[in-house]
Short mmCIF file of C-alpha atoms (C1' of nucleotides) in Angstrom, two decimals:
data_model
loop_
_atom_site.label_atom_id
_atom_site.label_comp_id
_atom_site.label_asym_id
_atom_site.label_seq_id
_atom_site.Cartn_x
_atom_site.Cartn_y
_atom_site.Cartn_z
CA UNK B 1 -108.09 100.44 23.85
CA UNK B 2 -106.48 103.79 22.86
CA UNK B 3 -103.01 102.21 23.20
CA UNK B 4 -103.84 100.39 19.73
CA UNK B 5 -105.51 102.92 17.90
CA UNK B 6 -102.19 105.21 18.28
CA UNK B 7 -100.36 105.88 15.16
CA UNK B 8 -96.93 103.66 15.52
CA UNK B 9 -94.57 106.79 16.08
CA UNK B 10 -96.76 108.01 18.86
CA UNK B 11 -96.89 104.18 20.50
CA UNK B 12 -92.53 103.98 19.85
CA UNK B 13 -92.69 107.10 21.44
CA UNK B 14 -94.85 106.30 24.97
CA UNK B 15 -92.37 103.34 25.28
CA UNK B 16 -89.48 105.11 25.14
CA UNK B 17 -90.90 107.61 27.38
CA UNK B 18 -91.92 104.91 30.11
CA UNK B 19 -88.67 103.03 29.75
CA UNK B 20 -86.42 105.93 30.45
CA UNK B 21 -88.48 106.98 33.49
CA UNK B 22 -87.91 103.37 34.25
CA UNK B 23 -84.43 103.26 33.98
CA UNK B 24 -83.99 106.78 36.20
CA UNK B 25 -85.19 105.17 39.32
CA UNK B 26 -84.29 101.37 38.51
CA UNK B 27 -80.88 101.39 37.26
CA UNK B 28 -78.48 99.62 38.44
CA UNK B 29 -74.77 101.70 39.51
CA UNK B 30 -71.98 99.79 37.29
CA UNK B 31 -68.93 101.11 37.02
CA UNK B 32 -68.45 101.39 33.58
CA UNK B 33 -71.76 102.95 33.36
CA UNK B 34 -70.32 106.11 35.46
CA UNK B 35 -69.63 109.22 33.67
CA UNK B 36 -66.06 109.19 34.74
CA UNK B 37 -65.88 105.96 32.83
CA UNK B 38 -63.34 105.89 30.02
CA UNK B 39 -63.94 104.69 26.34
CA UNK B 40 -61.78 101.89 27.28
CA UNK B 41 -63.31 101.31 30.75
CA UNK B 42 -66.46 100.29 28.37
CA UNK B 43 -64.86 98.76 25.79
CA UNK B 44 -62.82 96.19 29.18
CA UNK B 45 -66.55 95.56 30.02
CA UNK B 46 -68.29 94.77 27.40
CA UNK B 47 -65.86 92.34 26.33
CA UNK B 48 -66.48 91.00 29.68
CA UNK B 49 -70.52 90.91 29.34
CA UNK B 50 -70.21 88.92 26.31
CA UNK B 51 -72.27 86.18 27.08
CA UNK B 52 -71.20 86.38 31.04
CA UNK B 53 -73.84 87.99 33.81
CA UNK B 54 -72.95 91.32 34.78
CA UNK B 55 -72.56 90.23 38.37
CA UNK B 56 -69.43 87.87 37.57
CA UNK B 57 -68.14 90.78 35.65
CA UNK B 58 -67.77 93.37 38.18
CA UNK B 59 -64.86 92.02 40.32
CA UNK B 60 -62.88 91.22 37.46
CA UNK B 61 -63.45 94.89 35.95
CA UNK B 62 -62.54 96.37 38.32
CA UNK B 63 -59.17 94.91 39.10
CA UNK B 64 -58.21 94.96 35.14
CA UNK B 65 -59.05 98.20 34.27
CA UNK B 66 -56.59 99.55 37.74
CA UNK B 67 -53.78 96.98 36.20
CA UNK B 68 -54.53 98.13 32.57
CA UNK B 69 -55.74 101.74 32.53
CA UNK B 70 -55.32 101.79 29.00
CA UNK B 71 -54.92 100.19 25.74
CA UNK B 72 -51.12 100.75 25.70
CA UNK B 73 -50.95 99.42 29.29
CA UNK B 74 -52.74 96.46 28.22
CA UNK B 75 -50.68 96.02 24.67
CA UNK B 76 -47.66 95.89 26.39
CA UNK B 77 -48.47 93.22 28.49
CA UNK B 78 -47.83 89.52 27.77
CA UNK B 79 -50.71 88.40 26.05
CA UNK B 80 -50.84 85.26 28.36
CA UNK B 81 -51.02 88.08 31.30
CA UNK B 82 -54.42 88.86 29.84
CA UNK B 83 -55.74 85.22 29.38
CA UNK B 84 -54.24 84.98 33.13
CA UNK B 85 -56.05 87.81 34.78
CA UNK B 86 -59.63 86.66 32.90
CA UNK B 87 -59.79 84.28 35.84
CA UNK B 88 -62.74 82.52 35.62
CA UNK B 89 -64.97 84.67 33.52
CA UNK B 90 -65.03 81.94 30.95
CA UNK B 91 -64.66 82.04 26.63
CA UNK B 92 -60.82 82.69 27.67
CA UNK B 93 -60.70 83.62 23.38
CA UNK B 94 -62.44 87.27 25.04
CA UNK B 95 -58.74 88.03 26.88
CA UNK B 96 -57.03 87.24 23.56
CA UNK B 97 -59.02 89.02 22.04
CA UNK B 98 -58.80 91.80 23.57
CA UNK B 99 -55.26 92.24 24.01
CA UNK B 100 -55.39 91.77 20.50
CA UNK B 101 -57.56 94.83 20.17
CA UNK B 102 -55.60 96.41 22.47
CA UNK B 103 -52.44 96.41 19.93
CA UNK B 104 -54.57 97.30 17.04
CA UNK B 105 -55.40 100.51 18.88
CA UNK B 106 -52.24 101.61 20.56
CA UNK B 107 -50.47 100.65 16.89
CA UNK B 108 -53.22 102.13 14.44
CA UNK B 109 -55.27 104.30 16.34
CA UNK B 110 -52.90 106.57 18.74
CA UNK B 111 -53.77 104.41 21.75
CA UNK B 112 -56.95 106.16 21.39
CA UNK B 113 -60.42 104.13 21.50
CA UNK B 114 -62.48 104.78 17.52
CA UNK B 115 -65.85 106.54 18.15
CA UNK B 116 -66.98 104.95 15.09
CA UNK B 117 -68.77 101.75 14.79
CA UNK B 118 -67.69 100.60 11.10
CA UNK B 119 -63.80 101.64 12.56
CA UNK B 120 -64.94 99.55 16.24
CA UNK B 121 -66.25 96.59 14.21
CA UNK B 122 -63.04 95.87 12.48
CA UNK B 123 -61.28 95.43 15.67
CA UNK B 124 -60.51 91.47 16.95
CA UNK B 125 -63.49 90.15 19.23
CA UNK B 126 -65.76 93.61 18.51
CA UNK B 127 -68.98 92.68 16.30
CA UNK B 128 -72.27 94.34 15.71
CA UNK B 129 -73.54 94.33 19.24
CA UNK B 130 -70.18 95.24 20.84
CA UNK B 131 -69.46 98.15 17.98
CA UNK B 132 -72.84 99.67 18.30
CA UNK B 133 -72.61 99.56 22.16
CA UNK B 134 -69.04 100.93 22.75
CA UNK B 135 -69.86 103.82 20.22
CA UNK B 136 -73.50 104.27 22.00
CA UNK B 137 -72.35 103.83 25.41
CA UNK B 138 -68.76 105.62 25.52
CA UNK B 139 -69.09 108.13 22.74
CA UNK B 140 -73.42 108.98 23.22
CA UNK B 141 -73.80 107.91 18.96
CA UNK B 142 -77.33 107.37 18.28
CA UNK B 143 -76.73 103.20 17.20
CA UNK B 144 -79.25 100.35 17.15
CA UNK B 145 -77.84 98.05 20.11
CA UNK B 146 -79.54 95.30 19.67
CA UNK B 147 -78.47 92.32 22.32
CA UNK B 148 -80.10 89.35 23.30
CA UNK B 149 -82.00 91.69 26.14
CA UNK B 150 -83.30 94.09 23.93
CA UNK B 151 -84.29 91.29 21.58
CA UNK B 152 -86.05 89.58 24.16
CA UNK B 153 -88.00 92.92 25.36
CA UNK B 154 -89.27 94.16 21.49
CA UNK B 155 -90.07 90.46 20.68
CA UNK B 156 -92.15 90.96 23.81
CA UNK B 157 -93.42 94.21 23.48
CA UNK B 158 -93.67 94.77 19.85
CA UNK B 159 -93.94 91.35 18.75
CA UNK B 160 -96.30 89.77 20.84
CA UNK B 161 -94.17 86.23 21.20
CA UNK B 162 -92.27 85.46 23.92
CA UNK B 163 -88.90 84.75 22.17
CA UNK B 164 -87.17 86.24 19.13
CA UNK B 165 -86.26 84.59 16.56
CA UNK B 166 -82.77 82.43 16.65
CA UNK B 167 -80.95 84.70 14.12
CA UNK B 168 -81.66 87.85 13.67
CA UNK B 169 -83.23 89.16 10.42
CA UNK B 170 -83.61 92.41 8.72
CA UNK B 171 -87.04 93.26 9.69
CA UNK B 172 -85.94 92.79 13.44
CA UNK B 173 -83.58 95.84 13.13
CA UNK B 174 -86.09 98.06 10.95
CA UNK B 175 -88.61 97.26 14.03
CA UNK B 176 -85.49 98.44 16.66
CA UNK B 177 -84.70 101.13 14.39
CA UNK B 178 -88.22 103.07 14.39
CA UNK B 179 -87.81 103.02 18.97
CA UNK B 180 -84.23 104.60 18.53
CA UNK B 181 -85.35 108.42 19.26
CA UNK B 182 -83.53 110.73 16.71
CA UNK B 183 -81.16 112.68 19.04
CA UNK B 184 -78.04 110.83 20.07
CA UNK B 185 -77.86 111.77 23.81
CA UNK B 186 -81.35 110.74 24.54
CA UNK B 187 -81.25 107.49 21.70
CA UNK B 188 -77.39 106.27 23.65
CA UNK B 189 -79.88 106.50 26.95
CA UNK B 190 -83.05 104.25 25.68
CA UNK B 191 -80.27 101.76 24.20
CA UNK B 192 -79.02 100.84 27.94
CA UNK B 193 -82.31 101.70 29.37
CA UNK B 194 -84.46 98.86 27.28
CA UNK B 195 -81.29 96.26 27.91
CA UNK B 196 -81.47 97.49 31.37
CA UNK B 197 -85.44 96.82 31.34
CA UNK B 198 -84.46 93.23 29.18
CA UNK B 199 -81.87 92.03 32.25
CA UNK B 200 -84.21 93.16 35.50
CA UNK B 201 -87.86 92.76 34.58
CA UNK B 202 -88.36 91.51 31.33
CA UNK B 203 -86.25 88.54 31.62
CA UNK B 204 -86.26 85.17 29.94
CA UNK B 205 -87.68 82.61 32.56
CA UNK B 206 -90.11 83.95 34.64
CA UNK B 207 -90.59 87.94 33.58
CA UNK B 208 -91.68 90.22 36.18
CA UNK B 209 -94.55 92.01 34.02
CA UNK B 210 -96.22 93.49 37.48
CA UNK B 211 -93.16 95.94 37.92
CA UNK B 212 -93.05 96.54 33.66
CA UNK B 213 -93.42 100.18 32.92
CA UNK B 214 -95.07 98.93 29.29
CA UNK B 215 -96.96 96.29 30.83
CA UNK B 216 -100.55 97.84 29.14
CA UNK B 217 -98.50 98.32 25.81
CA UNK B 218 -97.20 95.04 25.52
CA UNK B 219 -98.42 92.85 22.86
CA UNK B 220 -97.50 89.39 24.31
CA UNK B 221 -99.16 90.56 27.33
CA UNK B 222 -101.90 91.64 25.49
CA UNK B 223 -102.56 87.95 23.94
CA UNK B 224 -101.80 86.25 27.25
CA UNK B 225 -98.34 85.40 27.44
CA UNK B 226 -99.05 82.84 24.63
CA UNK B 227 -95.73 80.27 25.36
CA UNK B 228 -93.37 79.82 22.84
CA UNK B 229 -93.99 77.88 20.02
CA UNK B 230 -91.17 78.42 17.96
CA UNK B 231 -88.36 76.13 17.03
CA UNK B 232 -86.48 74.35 20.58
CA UNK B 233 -83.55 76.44 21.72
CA UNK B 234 -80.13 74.51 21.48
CA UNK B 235 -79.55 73.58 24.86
CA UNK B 236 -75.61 73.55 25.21
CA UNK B 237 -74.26 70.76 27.05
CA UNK B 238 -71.03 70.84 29.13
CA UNK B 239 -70.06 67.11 30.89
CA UNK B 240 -67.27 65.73 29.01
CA UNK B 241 -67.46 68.11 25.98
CA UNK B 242 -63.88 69.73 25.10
CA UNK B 243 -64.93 72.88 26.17
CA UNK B 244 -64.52 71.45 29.76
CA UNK B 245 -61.50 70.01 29.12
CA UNK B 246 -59.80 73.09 27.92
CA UNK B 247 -61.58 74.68 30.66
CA UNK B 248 -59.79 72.10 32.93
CA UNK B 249 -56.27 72.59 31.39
CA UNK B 250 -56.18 76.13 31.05
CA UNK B 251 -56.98 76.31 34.88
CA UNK B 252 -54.11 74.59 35.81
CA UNK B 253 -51.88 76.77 33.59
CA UNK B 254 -53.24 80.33 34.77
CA UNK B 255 -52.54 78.48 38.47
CA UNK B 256 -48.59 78.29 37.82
CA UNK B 257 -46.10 80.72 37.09
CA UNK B 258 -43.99 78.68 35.64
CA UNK B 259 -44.28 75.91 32.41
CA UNK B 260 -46.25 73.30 33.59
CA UNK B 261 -45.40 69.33 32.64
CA UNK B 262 -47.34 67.74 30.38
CA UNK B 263 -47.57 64.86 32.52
CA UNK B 264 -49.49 67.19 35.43
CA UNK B 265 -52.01 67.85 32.67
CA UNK B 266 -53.15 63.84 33.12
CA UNK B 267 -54.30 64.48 36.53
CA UNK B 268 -56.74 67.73 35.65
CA UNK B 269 -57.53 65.46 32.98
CA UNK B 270 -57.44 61.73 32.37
CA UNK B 271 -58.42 61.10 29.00
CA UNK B 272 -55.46 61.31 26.71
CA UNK B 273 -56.79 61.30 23.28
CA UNK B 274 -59.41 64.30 24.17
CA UNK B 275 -56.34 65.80 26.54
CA UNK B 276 -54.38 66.08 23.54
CA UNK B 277 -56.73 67.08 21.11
CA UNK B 278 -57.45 70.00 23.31
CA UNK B 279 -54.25 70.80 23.96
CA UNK B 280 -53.64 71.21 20.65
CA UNK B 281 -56.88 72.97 20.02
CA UNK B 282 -55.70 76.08 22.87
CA UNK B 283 -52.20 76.73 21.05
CA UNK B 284 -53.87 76.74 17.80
CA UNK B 285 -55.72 79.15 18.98
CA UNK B 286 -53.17 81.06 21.27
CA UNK B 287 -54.03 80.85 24.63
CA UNK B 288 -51.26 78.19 25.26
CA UNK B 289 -47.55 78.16 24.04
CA UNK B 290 -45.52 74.81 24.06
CA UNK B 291 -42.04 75.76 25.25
CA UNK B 292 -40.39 72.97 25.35
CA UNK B 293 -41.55 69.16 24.33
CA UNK B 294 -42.96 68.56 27.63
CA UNK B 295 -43.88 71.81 28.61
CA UNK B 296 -47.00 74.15 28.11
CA UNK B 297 -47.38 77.44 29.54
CA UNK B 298 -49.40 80.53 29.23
CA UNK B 299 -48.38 82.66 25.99
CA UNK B 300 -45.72 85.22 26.90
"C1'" DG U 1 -76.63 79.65 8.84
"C1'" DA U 2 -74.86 76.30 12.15
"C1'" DT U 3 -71.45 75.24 15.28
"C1'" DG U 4 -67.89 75.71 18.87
"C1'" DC U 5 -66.38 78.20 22.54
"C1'" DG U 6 -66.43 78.55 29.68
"C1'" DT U 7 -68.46 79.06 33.78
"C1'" DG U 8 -71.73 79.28 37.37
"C1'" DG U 9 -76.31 80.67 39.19
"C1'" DC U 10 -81.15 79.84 39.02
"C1'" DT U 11 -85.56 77.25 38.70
"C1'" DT T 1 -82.30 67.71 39.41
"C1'" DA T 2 -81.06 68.76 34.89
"C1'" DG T 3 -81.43 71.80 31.93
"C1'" DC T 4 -81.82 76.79 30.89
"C1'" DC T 5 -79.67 80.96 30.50
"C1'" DA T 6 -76.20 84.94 30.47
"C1'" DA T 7 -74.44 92.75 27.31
"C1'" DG T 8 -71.58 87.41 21.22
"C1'" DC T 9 -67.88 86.43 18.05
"C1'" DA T 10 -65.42 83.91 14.52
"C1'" DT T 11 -65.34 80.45 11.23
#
DNA sequence: GATGCGTGGCT
DNA sequence: TAGCCAAGCAT
């Protein structure tokens, strides 16, 4: 097989090559993927895309970026605006977040997104991942954006298994490292073109290694799509768990524009104790104010 | 490092 | 059907 008597740098090389022919004819048109997109047209979505399906994003992106065309639009906004017009994305901490980030860079940054990824990833609700993309993505820096797609795809391809590993380790980014091509323009393009490859072909379930471009390089293909024998992912569970019911309660609040009574909190949900306990849990956290004794309300 | 944090589509 | 999974982050 001459694709495993290649030196490494000429193999890292053939995949890149393959994957960005790929992603030329295969990618899909997102918005905030145009070149007209803004710094802070990226920085909207991938707040979004964290840990929500591009496809429930799009709607949403679109009609907060027209509201908010910029940090300062979004800063001076009610913060409880932004938790608002999150809908039903879900992890309702994201809007916080990044209205919170929002401030940060109207007040410390001229209103103007940081290129940067050690500036990016000292901004609320921006960590590796998100730093590395918005400076890759919106500003063309050579980074390592390593996401749970591109993860998948070098476990795959370079690893031979069919998972990686729950955490990430420090060989894992060495190994992404030595694909990221030297110049920025072109290593910015292979970091959305393997997560591109990651989210359409090389997915988790039931990959589609027919229409892979690496499918003769790939090393778990190569030793038969051995299954996964590592340690059982954490399977997250929803019924009942307090992440519904603050789910529950912060969908009646984002459904009234006015304070709501506690007492119409009982009916979206009945248990008191774990009502209350959540309750409490959203205005520690900020996404709910209390403005009177009986009254909760989205922050203003 | 493990855990908590939403929501909905897919198999 | 009941999990599994989705461009993670903060604590």
């Amino acid at each position: 097989m001459a694709a495993v008597t290649v030196d490494p740098a000429t193999r890292h090389a053939t995949v890149v090559e393959r994957v960005l022919d790929w992603y030329a004819v295969h990618a899909r048109d997102l918005p905030w993927r145009r070149p007209e997109a803004t710094p802070w047209q990226v920085v909207v979505s991938e707040f979004m895309l964290q840990q929500t399906p591009v496809e429930r994003v799009r709607e949403p992106w679109r009609v907060w970026v027209e509201r908010w065309p910029s940090p300062a639009a979004l800063a001076a906004a009610p913060s409880g605006e932004a938790v608002r017009a999150w809908g039903r994305l879900g992890y309702p901490r994201r809007a916080l977040r990044l209205h919170r980030a929002a401030v940060a860079i109207t007040k410390e940054h001229d209103g103007q997104v940081p290129a940067d990824r050690e500036t990016l990833l000292r901004l609320p609700g921006i960590g590796a991942y998100t730093a590395a993309a918005i400076a890759s993505f919106a500003f063309g820096r050579r980074e390592v954006v390593l996401d749970t797609n591109v993860r998948r795809v070098l476990a795959r391809v370079d690893g031979g298994v069919a998972f990686p590993a729950a955490s990430q380790t420090v060989a894992e980014v060495a190994a992404a490292t030595a694909f990221v091509p030297d110049e920025p323009e072109r290593a910015a393009r292979w970091a959305v073109a393997v997560m591109e490859l990651g989210a359409l072909v090389c997915v988790a379930r039931s990959p589609r290694c027919d229409a892979c471009p690496v499918q003769d390089l790939c090393a778990w293909r190569a030793a038969g799509h051995p299954a996964w024998d590592g340690p059982p992912r954490k399977g997250q569970s929803y019924d009942g768990t307090d992440r519904q019911c603050r789910g529950a309660l912060l969908a009646v609040l984002r459904s009234s524009d006015e304070p709501v009574a506690l007492g119409e909190l009982a009916a979206a949900w009945p248990d008191e104790a774990q009502r209350t306990r959540c309750l409490a849990s959203l205005v520690a956290d900020g996404l709910v104010v209390a403005p009177t004794a009986e009254h909760v309300a989205l922050p203003g």
